[in-house]
Short mmCIF file of C-alpha atoms in Angstrom, two decimals:
data_model
loop_
_atom_site.label_atom_id
_atom_site.label_comp_id
_atom_site.label_asym_id
_atom_site.label_seq_id
_atom_site.Cartn_x
_atom_site.Cartn_y
_atom_site.Cartn_z
CA MET M 1 0.00 0.00 0.00
CA HIS M 2 2.90 2.36 0.81
CA ARG M 3 4.27 1.80 -2.67
CA GLN M 4 0.85 2.40 -4.25
CA VAL M 5 0.39 5.71 -2.44
CA GLU M 6 3.85 6.85 -3.46
CA PHE M 7 3.24 6.19 -7.12
CA CYS M 8 -0.32 7.61 -7.16
CA LEU M 9 1.18 10.90 -5.96
CA PHE M 10 3.60 10.99 -8.87
CA LEU M 11 6.85 10.22 -7.18
CA THR M 12 9.62 11.01 -9.58
CA GLY M 13 10.95 7.51 -9.26
CA ALA M 14 7.75 6.07 -10.64
CA LEU M 15 7.84 8.27 -13.68
CA TYR M 16 11.48 7.36 -14.31
CA GLY M 17 10.83 3.67 -13.73
CA GLU M 18 13.35 3.43 -10.83
CA GLN M 19 13.52 0.47 -8.49
CA MET M 20 12.15 1.34 -5.05
CA GLY M 21 14.93 1.36 -2.47
CA ASN M 22 17.65 1.13 -5.11
CA GLN M 23 19.19 4.58 -5.60
CA ASN M 24 21.83 3.24 -8.01
CA THR M 25 19.32 2.37 -10.72
CA LYS M 26 19.62 4.80 -13.61
CA PRO M 27 16.52 6.40 -15.13
CA ALA M 28 15.11 4.29 -17.93
CA ARG M 29 14.25 7.36 -19.98
CA PRO M 30 15.62 10.89 -20.41
CA ILE M 31 14.12 13.72 -18.38
CA TRP M 32 12.53 15.36 -21.41
CA HIS M 33 10.28 12.30 -21.69
CA MET M 34 8.94 13.03 -18.26
CA ILE M 35 8.44 16.73 -18.98
CA ALA M 36 6.76 16.17 -22.34
CA GLY M 37 4.65 13.35 -20.92
CA LEU M 38 3.44 15.51 -18.04
CA ILE M 39 2.60 18.34 -20.46
CA ALA M 40 0.66 15.90 -22.67
CA PHE M 41 -1.18 14.52 -19.65
CA ALA M 42 -2.04 18.02 -18.41
CA GLY M 43 -3.42 18.87 -21.86
CA PHE M 44 -5.53 15.72 -21.84
CA TYR M 45 -6.91 16.44 -18.39
CA ALA M 46 -7.69 20.08 -19.18
CA ILE M 47 -9.67 19.13 -22.31
CA ALA M 48 -11.47 16.17 -20.76
CA ASN M 49 -12.40 18.06 -17.60
CA ARG M 50 -12.89 21.54 -18.96
CA PHE M 51 -16.52 21.74 -17.84
CA GLN M 52 -15.64 20.40 -14.39
CA LEU M 53 -12.84 22.93 -14.11
CA VAL M 54 -15.00 25.80 -15.33
CA ASN M 55 -18.08 25.02 -13.23
CA ALA M 56 -16.44 23.73 -10.07
CA VAL M 57 -13.38 25.99 -9.95
CA LEU M 58 -13.53 29.07 -12.19
CA TYR M 59 -17.20 29.92 -11.57
CA ARG M 60 -16.71 29.64 -7.81
CA ALA M 61 -13.58 31.75 -7.97
CA ALA M 62 -15.42 34.35 -10.06
CA ALA M 63 -18.04 34.51 -7.31
CA ASP M 64 -15.25 35.06 -4.72
CA ASP M 65 -15.91 31.61 -3.26
CA TRP M 66 -12.19 30.93 -3.02
CA VAL M 67 -12.48 28.25 -0.34
CA ASN M 68 -14.66 25.92 -2.40
CA ALA M 69 -12.80 26.81 -5.59
CA GLY M 70 -9.56 25.75 -3.88
CA TRP M 71 -11.03 22.55 -2.48
CA ASN M 72 -12.50 21.57 -5.84
CA LEU M 73 -9.20 22.25 -7.58
CA ALA M 74 -7.40 20.12 -5.00
CA ILE M 75 -9.92 17.30 -5.46
CA LEU M 76 -9.56 17.35 -9.24
CA ALA M 77 -5.75 17.52 -8.92
CA THR M 78 -5.77 14.47 -6.63
CA GLN M 79 -7.89 12.57 -9.14
CA ALA M 80 -5.51 13.63 -11.90
CA ALA M 81 -2.55 12.35 -9.88
CA ALA M 82 -4.29 9.03 -9.34
CA LEU M 83 -5.13 8.75 -13.04
CA LEU M 84 -1.51 9.50 -13.87
CA GLY M 85 -0.49 6.64 -11.60
CA ALA M 86 -2.90 4.37 -13.46
CA ILE M 87 -1.47 5.44 -16.81
CA VAL M 88 2.06 4.70 -15.60
CA TYR M 89 1.35 1.33 -14.03
CA LEU M 90 -1.44 -0.37 -15.96
CA PRO M 91 -0.25 -3.27 -18.15
CA LYS M 92 -0.96 -2.86 -21.85
CA ARG M 93 -4.21 -4.86 -21.97
CA TRP M 94 -5.48 -3.26 -18.79
CA PHE M 95 -4.62 0.15 -20.16
CA LEU M 96 -6.54 -0.50 -23.39
CA ALA M 97 -9.61 -1.53 -21.36
CA ALA M 98 -9.23 1.58 -19.21
CA LEU M 99 -8.87 3.71 -22.32
CA VAL M 100 -12.21 2.45 -23.60
CA LEU M 101 -13.89 3.31 -20.29
CA ILE M 102 -12.20 6.71 -20.15
CA THR M 103 -13.32 7.51 -23.71
CA LEU M 104 -16.90 6.41 -23.08
CA SER M 105 -17.01 8.51 -19.93
CA ILE M 106 -15.54 11.68 -21.42
CA MET M 107 -17.83 11.54 -24.46
CA PRO M 108 -21.17 12.32 -22.68
CA ASN M 109 -19.43 14.94 -20.52
CA LEU M 110 -18.19 16.87 -23.53
CA GLY M 111 -21.39 16.28 -25.49
CA PHE M 112 -23.65 17.47 -22.68
CA GLY M 113 -21.48 20.45 -21.85
CA GLN M 114 -21.03 21.54 -25.47
CA THR M 115 -24.74 21.43 -26.36
CA ILE M 116 -26.45 22.25 -23.04
CA GLY M 117 -23.78 24.38 -21.41
CA GLY M 118 -24.09 22.61 -18.07
CA LEU M 119 -22.23 20.07 -16.00
CA LEU M 120 -23.02 16.37 -16.29
CA GLY M 121 -24.25 14.67 -13.12
CA ALA M 122 -26.10 11.49 -12.28
CA PRO M 123 -29.57 13.07 -12.77
CA GLU M 124 -28.48 14.57 -16.08
CA LEU M 125 -27.14 11.21 -17.24
CA GLY M 126 -30.42 9.60 -16.25
CA TRP M 127 -32.25 12.25 -18.27
CA MET M 128 -30.00 11.57 -21.28
CA LEU M 129 -30.86 7.87 -21.09
CA ALA M 130 -34.55 8.71 -20.84
CA GLU M 131 -34.22 10.90 -23.96
CA ALA M 132 -32.09 8.39 -25.89
CA ARG M 133 -34.85 8.00 -28.49
CA GLN M 134 -34.05 11.52 -29.69
CA ALA M 135 -30.35 10.82 -30.24
CA GLY M 136 -30.70 10.79 -34.01
CA HIS M 137 -32.59 14.08 -34.08
CA ALA M 138 -30.06 15.64 -31.72
CA ALA M 139 -27.16 14.51 -33.89
CA GLY M 140 -28.70 16.25 -36.88
CA GLU M 141 -29.65 19.40 -35.00
CA PHE M 142 -26.32 19.85 -33.22
CA THR M 143 -23.92 18.80 -35.97
CA GLY M 144 -21.64 21.78 -35.36
CA PRO M 145 -21.27 21.36 -31.59
CA LEU M 146 -20.89 17.60 -31.91
CA VAL M 147 -18.09 18.03 -34.47
CA LEU M 148 -16.32 20.15 -31.85
CA VAL M 149 -16.98 17.41 -29.29
CA ALA M 150 -15.42 14.82 -31.60
CA ALA M 151 -12.38 17.05 -32.20
CA GLN M 152 -11.91 17.62 -28.47
CA LEU M 153 -12.36 13.93 -27.68
CA ILE M 154 -9.85 12.82 -30.33
CA THR M 155 -7.33 15.43 -29.19
CA ALA M 156 -7.70 14.42 -25.55
CA ILE M 157 -7.27 10.72 -26.26
CA LEU M 158 -4.24 11.33 -28.49
CA LEU M 159 -2.63 13.38 -25.71
CA LEU M 160 -3.36 10.58 -23.25
CA LEU M 161 -1.71 8.04 -25.57
CA VAL M 162 1.32 10.31 -25.89
CA ALA M 163 1.53 10.60 -22.10
CA ARG M 164 1.33 6.84 -21.76
CA LYS M 165 4.05 6.35 -24.37
CA LEU M 166 6.41 8.82 -22.72
CA LEU M 167 5.80 8.01 -19.06
CA ALA M 168 5.08 4.29 -18.81
CA ASN M 169 7.85 1.74 -18.49
CA PRO M 170 6.62 -1.63 -19.82
CA GLY M 171 9.02 -3.42 -17.52
CA ARG M 172 7.64 -1.80 -14.39
CA THR M 173 3.84 -2.19 -14.84
CA ASN M 174 1.70 -3.40 -11.96
CA GLY M 175 -1.97 -4.16 -12.56
CA LEU M 176 -3.08 -3.89 -8.94
CA ILE M 177 -1.44 -0.53 -8.40
CA GLY M 178 -2.75 0.83 -11.71
CA ALA M 179 -6.27 -0.46 -11.11
CA GLY M 180 -6.24 0.95 -7.58
CA CYS M 181 -5.26 4.39 -8.85
CA LEU M 182 -8.05 4.19 -11.43
CA ILE M 183 -10.82 2.97 -9.11
CA ILE M 184 -10.15 4.52 -5.70
CA PRO M 185 -11.09 8.13 -6.65
CA SER M 186 -14.53 6.95 -7.79
CA LEU M 187 -15.08 5.56 -4.29
CA LEU M 188 -13.71 8.57 -2.40
CA PHE M 189 -15.24 11.52 -4.28
CA SER M 190 -18.75 12.39 -5.38
CA PHE M 191 -18.19 16.00 -6.50
CA PRO M 192 -16.44 17.10 -8.53
CA LEU M 193 -15.78 13.69 -10.05
CA GLY M 194 -13.45 13.71 -13.03
CA ALA M 195 -14.98 13.33 -16.50
CA GLU M 196 -12.74 10.34 -17.21
CA ARG M 197 -14.55 8.25 -14.60
CA ASN M 198 -17.82 9.93 -13.67
CA ALA M 199 -20.12 8.60 -16.42
CA TYR M 200 -19.60 4.94 -15.55
CA SER M 201 -19.62 5.79 -11.85
CA TYR M 202 -22.98 7.51 -12.30
CA LEU M 203 -24.26 4.57 -14.34
CA ILE M 204 -23.37 2.20 -11.53
CA GLY M 205 -25.18 4.52 -9.12
CA LEU M 206 -28.25 4.59 -11.34
CA ALA M 207 -28.21 0.81 -11.69
CA LEU M 208 -27.92 0.31 -7.94
CA ALA M 209 -30.49 2.98 -7.03
CA GLU M 210 -33.22 1.71 -4.75
CA PRO M 211 -36.49 0.66 -6.42
CA ALA M 212 -39.18 3.27 -6.89
CA PRO M 213 -41.63 3.50 -3.96
CA SER M 214 -45.16 2.17 -4.25
CA ARG M 215 -47.66 4.63 -5.59
CA GLY M 216 -49.91 6.30 -3.04
CA ALA M 217 -53.53 5.22 -2.77
CA VAL M 218 -56.44 7.36 -4.00
CA THR M 219 -58.32 8.60 -0.93
CA LEU M 220 -61.04 10.60 -2.70
CA GLU M 221 -64.29 8.91 -3.75
CA PRO M 222 -65.70 9.72 -7.21
CA GLN M 223 -69.35 10.28 -8.08
CA THR M 224 -69.38 8.71 -11.52
CA ASP M 225 -72.99 9.34 -12.57
CA GLY M 226 -73.06 11.55 -15.64
CA THR M 227 -69.30 11.51 -16.18
CA PRO M 228 -67.91 11.34 -19.73
CA GLN M 229 -67.59 7.97 -21.40
CA HIS M 230 -64.10 8.77 -22.64
CA ILE M 231 -61.40 11.16 -21.44
CA VAL M 232 -58.29 11.68 -23.59
CA TRP M 233 -55.10 13.61 -22.99
CA VAL M 234 -53.39 14.38 -26.29
CA VAL M 235 -49.85 15.47 -25.43
CA ASP M 236 -47.98 16.80 -28.44
CA GLU M 237 -44.21 17.08 -28.79
CA SER M 238 -42.44 20.46 -29.02
CA VAL M 239 -45.48 22.49 -30.12
CA ALA M 240 -44.96 26.15 -29.29
CA TYR M 241 -47.92 28.41 -28.54
CA GLU M 242 -47.41 31.28 -31.00
CA PRO M 243 -46.90 29.14 -34.15
CA PHE M 244 -49.82 26.91 -33.11
CA LYS M 245 -52.06 29.94 -32.57
CA ARG M 246 -51.07 31.36 -35.94
CA LEU M 247 -51.14 28.21 -38.08
CA ILE M 248 -53.43 25.62 -36.50
CA LEU M 249 -55.82 27.22 -34.03
CA PRO M 250 -57.98 29.16 -36.56
CA ASN M 251 -59.18 25.91 -38.13
CA VAL M 252 -59.60 24.12 -34.80
CA ILE M 253 -61.70 26.93 -33.30
CA GLU M 254 -64.35 26.20 -35.92
CA MET M 255 -64.72 22.70 -34.43
CA GLY M 256 -66.06 24.05 -31.15
CA VAL M 257 -63.13 24.02 -28.77
CA THR M 258 -62.27 25.83 -25.55
CA ASP M 259 -58.98 27.68 -25.88
CA PHE M 260 -57.17 28.40 -22.61
CA GLY M 261 -54.59 30.64 -24.23
CA PRO M 262 -50.83 30.57 -23.64
CA THR M 263 -50.27 27.98 -20.93
CA ALA M 264 -47.17 27.15 -18.90
CA SER M 265 -45.71 23.69 -19.23
CA MET M 266 -44.29 22.03 -16.11
CA GLY M 267 -40.89 21.57 -17.69
CA HIS M 268 -38.89 22.71 -20.69
CA CYS M 269 -37.69 19.13 -21.31
CA SER M 270 -39.97 16.24 -22.28
CA ALA M 271 -39.28 13.84 -19.41
CA PRO M 272 -39.93 16.19 -16.46
CA ALA M 273 -42.95 17.75 -18.17
CA ASN M 274 -44.56 14.33 -18.72
CA VAL M 275 -43.65 12.99 -15.28
CA ALA M 276 -45.25 16.01 -13.59
CA LEU M 277 -48.34 15.85 -15.80
CA ARG M 278 -48.94 12.16 -15.08
CA SER M 279 -48.17 12.40 -11.37
CA GLY M 280 -50.18 15.43 -10.33
CA VAL M 281 -48.50 18.27 -8.46
CA ASP M 282 -49.53 19.96 -5.23
CA VAL M 283 -48.47 23.34 -6.57
CA ARG M 284 -48.90 25.19 -3.27
CA ASN M 285 -46.61 22.89 -1.30
CA VAL M 286 -44.19 21.32 -3.79
CA ASP M 287 -40.52 21.70 -2.86
CA PRO M 288 -37.16 20.00 -3.58
CA THR M 289 -38.06 17.10 -1.26
CA THR M 290 -41.18 16.20 -3.27
CA ASP M 291 -41.12 12.67 -4.71
CA LEU M 292 -43.42 12.44 -7.72
CA ARG M 293 -42.86 8.68 -7.80
CA ALA M 294 -45.10 8.33 -4.74
CA THR M 295 -48.24 10.17 -5.90
CA PRO M 296 -51.39 8.21 -6.87
CA SER M 297 -50.94 9.36 -10.54
CA ILE M 298 -53.64 9.94 -13.11
CA TRP M 299 -53.87 6.21 -13.83
CA ALA M 300 -54.97 5.36 -10.28
CA TYR M 301 -57.63 8.08 -10.26
CA ALA M 302 -58.93 6.96 -13.65
CA ARG M 303 -59.11 3.32 -12.57
CA LYS M 304 -60.99 4.14 -9.36
CA ALA M 305 -63.50 6.13 -11.41
CA GLY M 306 -64.11 3.08 -13.61
CA TYR M 307 -62.00 3.95 -16.64
CA GLN M 308 -59.80 1.53 -18.55
CA THR M 309 -56.36 3.13 -18.81
CA SER M 310 -54.26 3.33 -21.97
CA LEU M 311 -50.97 4.90 -23.05
CA LEU M 312 -50.34 5.33 -26.77
CA ASP M 313 -46.80 6.56 -27.42
CA GLY M 314 -45.98 7.83 -30.89
CA GLN M 315 -42.32 8.44 -30.04
CA THR M 316 -40.98 5.06 -29.00
CA THR M 317 -41.31 1.29 -29.26
CA GLY M 318 -40.57 -1.22 -26.55
CA ALA M 319 -40.43 -0.08 -22.94
CA PRO M 320 -42.21 3.15 -21.93
CA GLN M 321 -40.20 6.38 -21.95
CA ASN M 322 -40.22 9.60 -19.93
CA LEU M 323 -39.22 7.94 -16.63
CA LEU M 324 -42.34 5.81 -16.44
CA LEU M 325 -41.27 3.27 -13.81
CA LYS M 326 -42.66 -0.17 -12.96
CA PRO M 327 -45.10 0.85 -10.17
CA GLU M 328 -46.70 3.35 -12.55
CA ARG M 329 -46.62 0.96 -15.51
CA ALA M 330 -48.62 -1.56 -13.46
CA LEU M 331 -51.57 0.87 -13.42
CA ILE M 332 -51.81 1.07 -17.22
CA ASP M 333 -54.11 -1.53 -18.72
CA ASP M 334 -53.00 -1.03 -22.32
CA TYR M 335 -49.62 0.32 -23.40
CA GLN M 336 -48.62 0.59 -27.06
CA GLY M 337 -45.38 1.98 -28.47
CA LEU M 338 -46.31 3.34 -31.89
CA ALA M 339 -43.24 5.18 -33.18
CA GLY M 340 -43.22 5.36 -36.96
CA ASP M 341 -42.86 7.73 -39.88
CA MET M 342 -43.94 11.37 -40.17
CA ASP M 343 -47.61 10.30 -40.51
CA THR M 344 -47.64 8.67 -37.06
CA ASP M 345 -49.87 11.36 -35.55
CA ASP M 346 -52.59 10.80 -38.15
CA ARG M 347 -52.60 7.08 -37.36
CA ILE M 348 -52.87 7.81 -33.64
CA ALA M 349 -55.80 10.16 -34.39
CA GLU M 350 -57.57 7.32 -36.18
CA MET M 351 -56.90 4.90 -33.31
CA LEU M 352 -58.30 7.42 -30.84
CA ASN M 353 -61.32 8.01 -33.06
CA THR M 354 -62.14 4.28 -32.96
CA ARG M 355 -61.82 4.23 -29.15
CA LEU M 356 -64.02 7.28 -28.75
CA LYS M 357 -66.82 5.42 -30.51
CA GLY M 358 -66.61 2.43 -28.14
CA ASN M 359 -68.90 1.74 -25.19
CA GLU M 360 -66.30 0.90 -22.53
CA LYS M 361 -65.22 3.81 -20.32
CA SER M 362 -61.66 4.78 -21.13
CA PHE M 363 -58.92 7.19 -20.14
CA THR M 364 -56.19 7.49 -22.78
CA TYR M 365 -52.88 9.34 -22.62
CA ALA M 366 -51.70 9.80 -26.21
CA LEU M 367 -48.15 11.04 -26.82
CA LEU M 368 -47.76 12.36 -30.34
CA ARG M 369 -44.68 12.36 -32.54
CA GLY M 370 -45.05 16.12 -32.96
CA VAL M 371 -42.25 18.31 -34.30
CA HIS M 372 -39.13 17.66 -32.23
CA PHE M 373 -35.94 19.02 -33.76
CA GLN M 374 -34.52 18.52 -36.26
CA TYR M 375 -37.61 19.93 -37.89
CA ARG M 376 -36.83 18.80 -41.44
CA ASP M 377 -37.52 15.23 -40.32
CA HIS M 378 -41.21 16.09 -39.94
CA TYR M 379 -42.26 17.19 -43.43
CA PRO M 380 -41.75 15.66 -46.91
CA LYS M 381 -38.49 16.41 -48.65
CA GLY M 382 -38.89 19.24 -51.11
CA ALA M 383 -41.78 20.87 -49.25
CA ILE M 384 -39.60 23.95 -48.74
CA PRO M 385 -36.17 24.89 -50.13
CA GLU M 386 -33.13 23.30 -48.51
CA GLY M 387 -31.48 25.54 -45.94
CA SER M 388 -34.67 27.44 -45.10
CA PRO M 389 -34.58 29.39 -41.81
CA LYS M 390 -35.41 27.53 -38.60
CA GLN M 391 -38.76 29.31 -38.22
CA VAL M 392 -39.82 28.29 -41.73
CA GLN M 393 -38.78 24.69 -41.11
CA TYR M 394 -40.69 24.65 -37.84
CA ASP M 395 -43.85 26.14 -39.35
CA THR M 396 -43.76 23.62 -42.19
CA ALA M 397 -43.27 20.72 -39.78
CA LEU M 398 -46.11 21.89 -37.54
CA GLU M 399 -48.52 22.39 -40.42
CA TYR M 400 -47.74 18.94 -41.81
CA SER M 401 -47.96 17.26 -38.40
CA LYS M 402 -51.39 18.69 -37.55
CA ARG M 403 -52.85 19.14 -41.05
CA ASP M 404 -55.59 16.46 -40.64
CA PHE M 405 -55.13 15.46 -37.02
CA PHE M 406 -58.17 17.07 -35.42
CA ASP M 407 -60.48 16.17 -38.32
CA ARG M 408 -59.46 12.51 -38.06
CA LEU M 409 -59.72 12.60 -34.27
CA LEU M 410 -63.30 13.94 -34.13
CA ASP M 411 -64.82 12.43 -37.28
CA GLY M 412 -68.22 10.95 -36.36
CA VAL M 413 -67.58 11.10 -32.60
CA ASP M 414 -70.51 11.71 -30.23
CA ARG M 415 -69.10 14.82 -28.57
CA SER M 416 -71.62 14.63 -25.70
CA LYS M 417 -69.77 11.59 -24.30
CA VAL M 418 -66.19 12.74 -24.75
CA VAL M 419 -63.68 15.10 -23.16
CA ILE M 420 -60.36 15.71 -24.92
CA ALA M 421 -57.55 17.86 -23.57
CA TYR M 422 -54.86 18.84 -26.08
CA LEU M 423 -51.55 20.36 -24.98
CA SER M 424 -47.82 20.16 -25.66
CA ASP M 425 -45.10 18.87 -23.37
CA HIS M 426 -43.09 22.11 -23.73
CA GLY M 427 -42.60 25.05 -26.06
CA GLN M 428 -39.76 26.07 -28.36
CA ASN M 429 -37.22 28.86 -28.58
CA LEU M 430 -36.99 29.44 -32.31
CA GLU M 431 -34.35 32.17 -32.27
CA GLY M 432 -31.38 31.44 -34.48
CA GLY M 433 -28.39 29.91 -32.75
CA MET M 434 -30.35 29.08 -29.60
CA LEU M 435 -31.16 25.67 -28.15
CA ALA M 436 -34.84 25.13 -28.96
CA HIS M 437 -35.72 23.61 -25.59
CA CYS M 438 -34.12 22.01 -22.56
CA SER M 439 -31.53 24.79 -22.43
CA SER M 440 -29.52 25.67 -19.35
CA ASP M 441 -31.14 29.11 -19.09
CA PRO M 442 -34.69 28.69 -20.43
CA GLY M 443 -36.80 31.58 -21.63
CA ALA M 444 -40.58 31.86 -21.53
CA ASP M 445 -41.03 30.48 -25.07
CA GLU M 446 -39.64 27.13 -23.93
CA PHE M 447 -42.56 26.89 -21.49
CA ARG M 448 -45.32 28.56 -23.54
CA ILE M 449 -47.67 25.89 -24.92
CA PRO M 450 -51.23 25.65 -26.32
CA LEU M 451 -53.99 24.16 -24.19
CA LEU M 452 -57.35 23.26 -25.72
CA ALA M 453 -60.30 21.22 -24.50
CA PHE M 454 -63.09 19.60 -26.50
CA LEU M 455 -65.97 19.48 -24.01
CA PRO M 456 -69.59 18.33 -24.05
CA ALA M 457 -72.27 20.97 -24.30
CA GLY M 458 -72.95 22.40 -20.87
CA LEU M 459 -69.58 21.54 -19.43
CA ASP M 460 -67.87 23.94 -21.80
CA ALA M 461 -69.81 26.87 -20.29
CA ARG M 462 -67.91 26.37 -17.02
CA TYR M 463 -64.71 27.49 -18.69
CA GLU M 464 -65.82 30.73 -20.38
CA PRO M 465 -64.32 33.11 -21.31
CA SER M 466 -61.60 31.26 -23.19
CA GLY M 467 -58.14 32.24 -24.33
CA THR M 468 -57.40 34.50 -21.36
CA GLY M 469 -54.18 32.79 -20.23
CA GLY M 470 -52.93 32.52 -16.65
CA HIS M 471 -53.04 28.74 -16.82
CA SER M 472 -50.56 25.94 -16.17
CA ALA M 473 -50.42 22.36 -17.41
CA SER M 474 -50.72 21.36 -13.74
CA GLN M 475 -54.41 22.28 -13.97
CA VAL M 476 -55.12 19.58 -16.55
CA PHE M 477 -54.73 17.01 -13.77
CA SER M 478 -57.18 18.85 -11.51
CA ALA M 479 -59.72 19.45 -14.28
CA SER M 480 -59.56 15.79 -15.36
CA LEU M 481 -60.26 14.55 -11.84
CA GLY M 482 -63.31 16.81 -11.79
CA TRP M 483 -64.43 15.36 -15.11
CA MET M 484 -64.03 11.86 -13.65
CA GLY M 485 -66.41 12.73 -10.81
CA TYR M 486 -64.08 13.65 -7.96
CA ASP M 487 -64.97 16.58 -5.73
CA ARG M 488 -63.60 19.68 -7.43
CA ALA M 489 -62.95 21.61 -4.23
CA ALA M 490 -61.01 18.74 -2.67
CA VAL M 491 -59.02 18.24 -5.85
CA ALA M 492 -58.19 21.95 -6.10
CA GLN M 493 -56.94 21.93 -2.52
CA ALA M 494 -54.78 18.85 -3.10
CA TYR M 495 -53.33 19.84 -6.48
CA ASP M 496 -54.22 23.04 -8.35
CA ASN M 497 -57.25 25.05 -9.39
CA ASP M 498 -59.55 23.76 -12.09
CA LEU M 499 -59.21 25.43 -15.48
CA ASP M 500 -62.08 27.82 -14.75
CA GLN M 501 -59.57 29.82 -12.69
CA PRO M 502 -55.93 30.81 -13.12
CA THR M 503 -53.30 28.50 -11.65
CA ALA M 504 -52.67 28.79 -7.91
CA ARG M 505 -48.93 28.90 -8.60
CA TYR M 506 -46.69 28.23 -11.59
CA VAL M 507 -44.46 25.20 -10.95
CA TRP M 508 -41.85 23.72 -13.26
CA PHE M 509 -39.26 20.97 -12.99
CA GLY M 510 -35.72 20.52 -14.30
CA ARG M 511 -34.06 17.38 -15.61
CA ASN M 512 -33.61 16.07 -12.07
CA VAL M 513 -37.34 15.53 -11.59
CA ILE M 514 -37.28 12.36 -9.50
CA PRO M 515 -34.82 11.41 -6.74
CA MET M 516 -32.46 8.49 -7.22
CA THR M 517 -32.98 7.47 -3.60
CA ARG M 518 -35.28 8.55 -0.80
CA GLY M 519 -34.06 11.76 0.74
CA ASP M 520 -32.46 13.14 -2.43
CA THR M 521 -33.68 16.51 -3.62
CA ILE M 522 -35.08 17.34 -7.04
CA GLU M 523 -34.89 20.38 -9.30
CA VAL M 524 -38.14 22.35 -9.00
CA SER M 525 -39.07 26.03 -9.22
CA ALA M 526 -42.26 27.88 -8.31
CA SER M 527 -43.43 31.44 -8.82
CA SER M 528 -46.44 33.67 -9.31
CA ALA M 529 -44.84 34.74 -12.59
CA PHE M 530 -44.82 32.76 -15.83
CA PRO M 531 -41.74 30.47 -16.06
CA GLY M 532 -38.76 31.98 -17.83
CA SER M 533 -40.17 35.50 -17.77
CA ASP M 534 -37.76 36.84 -15.14
#
């Protein structure tokens, strides 16, 4: 152990390849090898950990938090020293395996930092896995930043190989010492953890996280006489309020719909927005200790009110997305992953239309394909000239996505038996050069979504006048429970006001929307002002 500690702290003898305790052994390599190797290693570490160094050291120093800036620098330096020991001592095969792990760990760090502008952590990695279905779209949208990521990654790895070549002595390798230097920092430090080891450390943490808690029981009793036969939530993808109002709403208004005006989503990323919508949020009392995994969820309320529950997902196949965990999945009677081509939303509209004509009571949560970036994937090639501005691409994608949707959805449906809520998961920032949504510093447009309701005659009068704004997606949960026959006053007290009033409080969630373990905090904000308007 004494020898391991000495070499992990870059004793000069280790770098020269000297025999411990034998001062007569000559250096195996000239001193310039050591100097050049250390410079190469420093370059590697600076590139690989540039977001850790900026966020954990420079930002704190800029805020005059010199104590924490110093501690974080010392922690990163210690991890660098340990990694250097691993590079010196790992046998060739072990080093190649370590190189693969190091590369795979640095890649998401640089990718996340370059596109989002933030620092990768375990919650952020969990969010990336939850959004993995959008990897292809992201690659097309962020070609420029990802080319920079690739250049940085290649440069960093080449510098690491140079450092290995100059500093390691093949005759003095020791697998146990090298592996110890590689692994021990992951066990000792949680923040800031070096980019070369944090991704797989976080993955292990995610894999070993305790199971989700059981969902809470529904304590309210519904009065189901006279309730709608079918209730549907149509949740679109990346539909911003202003383009929807301009391009789609004029035709939909003619169908007899209640328009609630510009509404605030509960997240500017898909996963947190959907988790919050499904779970129900006590907007007056939510705080960072809230665990949305433990709420009864919309599925439990629907079941108790006698509705068959369904989830139709037009964005994925296989297992459910958007952090829908096993205890919640158990409450869904029918789940279908329906991801397909750019006409997926029309097919979902036809499926919903068939259900709305059935006799069995049903609650359906339909996730549409929508218009997620890159927008050119959502309209036929040649519809507009290549290289058209982002706004033109978005408008074209939105018009194509929703061109027949509402007609197909409502064709021949007995509207007296049906309630349909239509909204988007989040909005879009369509300014040139800006991240459209899920940015590190979101503006109001990333939260501003449409909210419509197709209501039976009589019920629609409760929500006049329409289009006035002041609403949040959190109110869809409350309104739906009222439609299912639950006491509206009790629901409003437990969650949020019904849609006949403004929201009690705007609440929105970040990527870290659910805790990894009990006691962890989540990323949540609340205000009387519209999100992103500060």
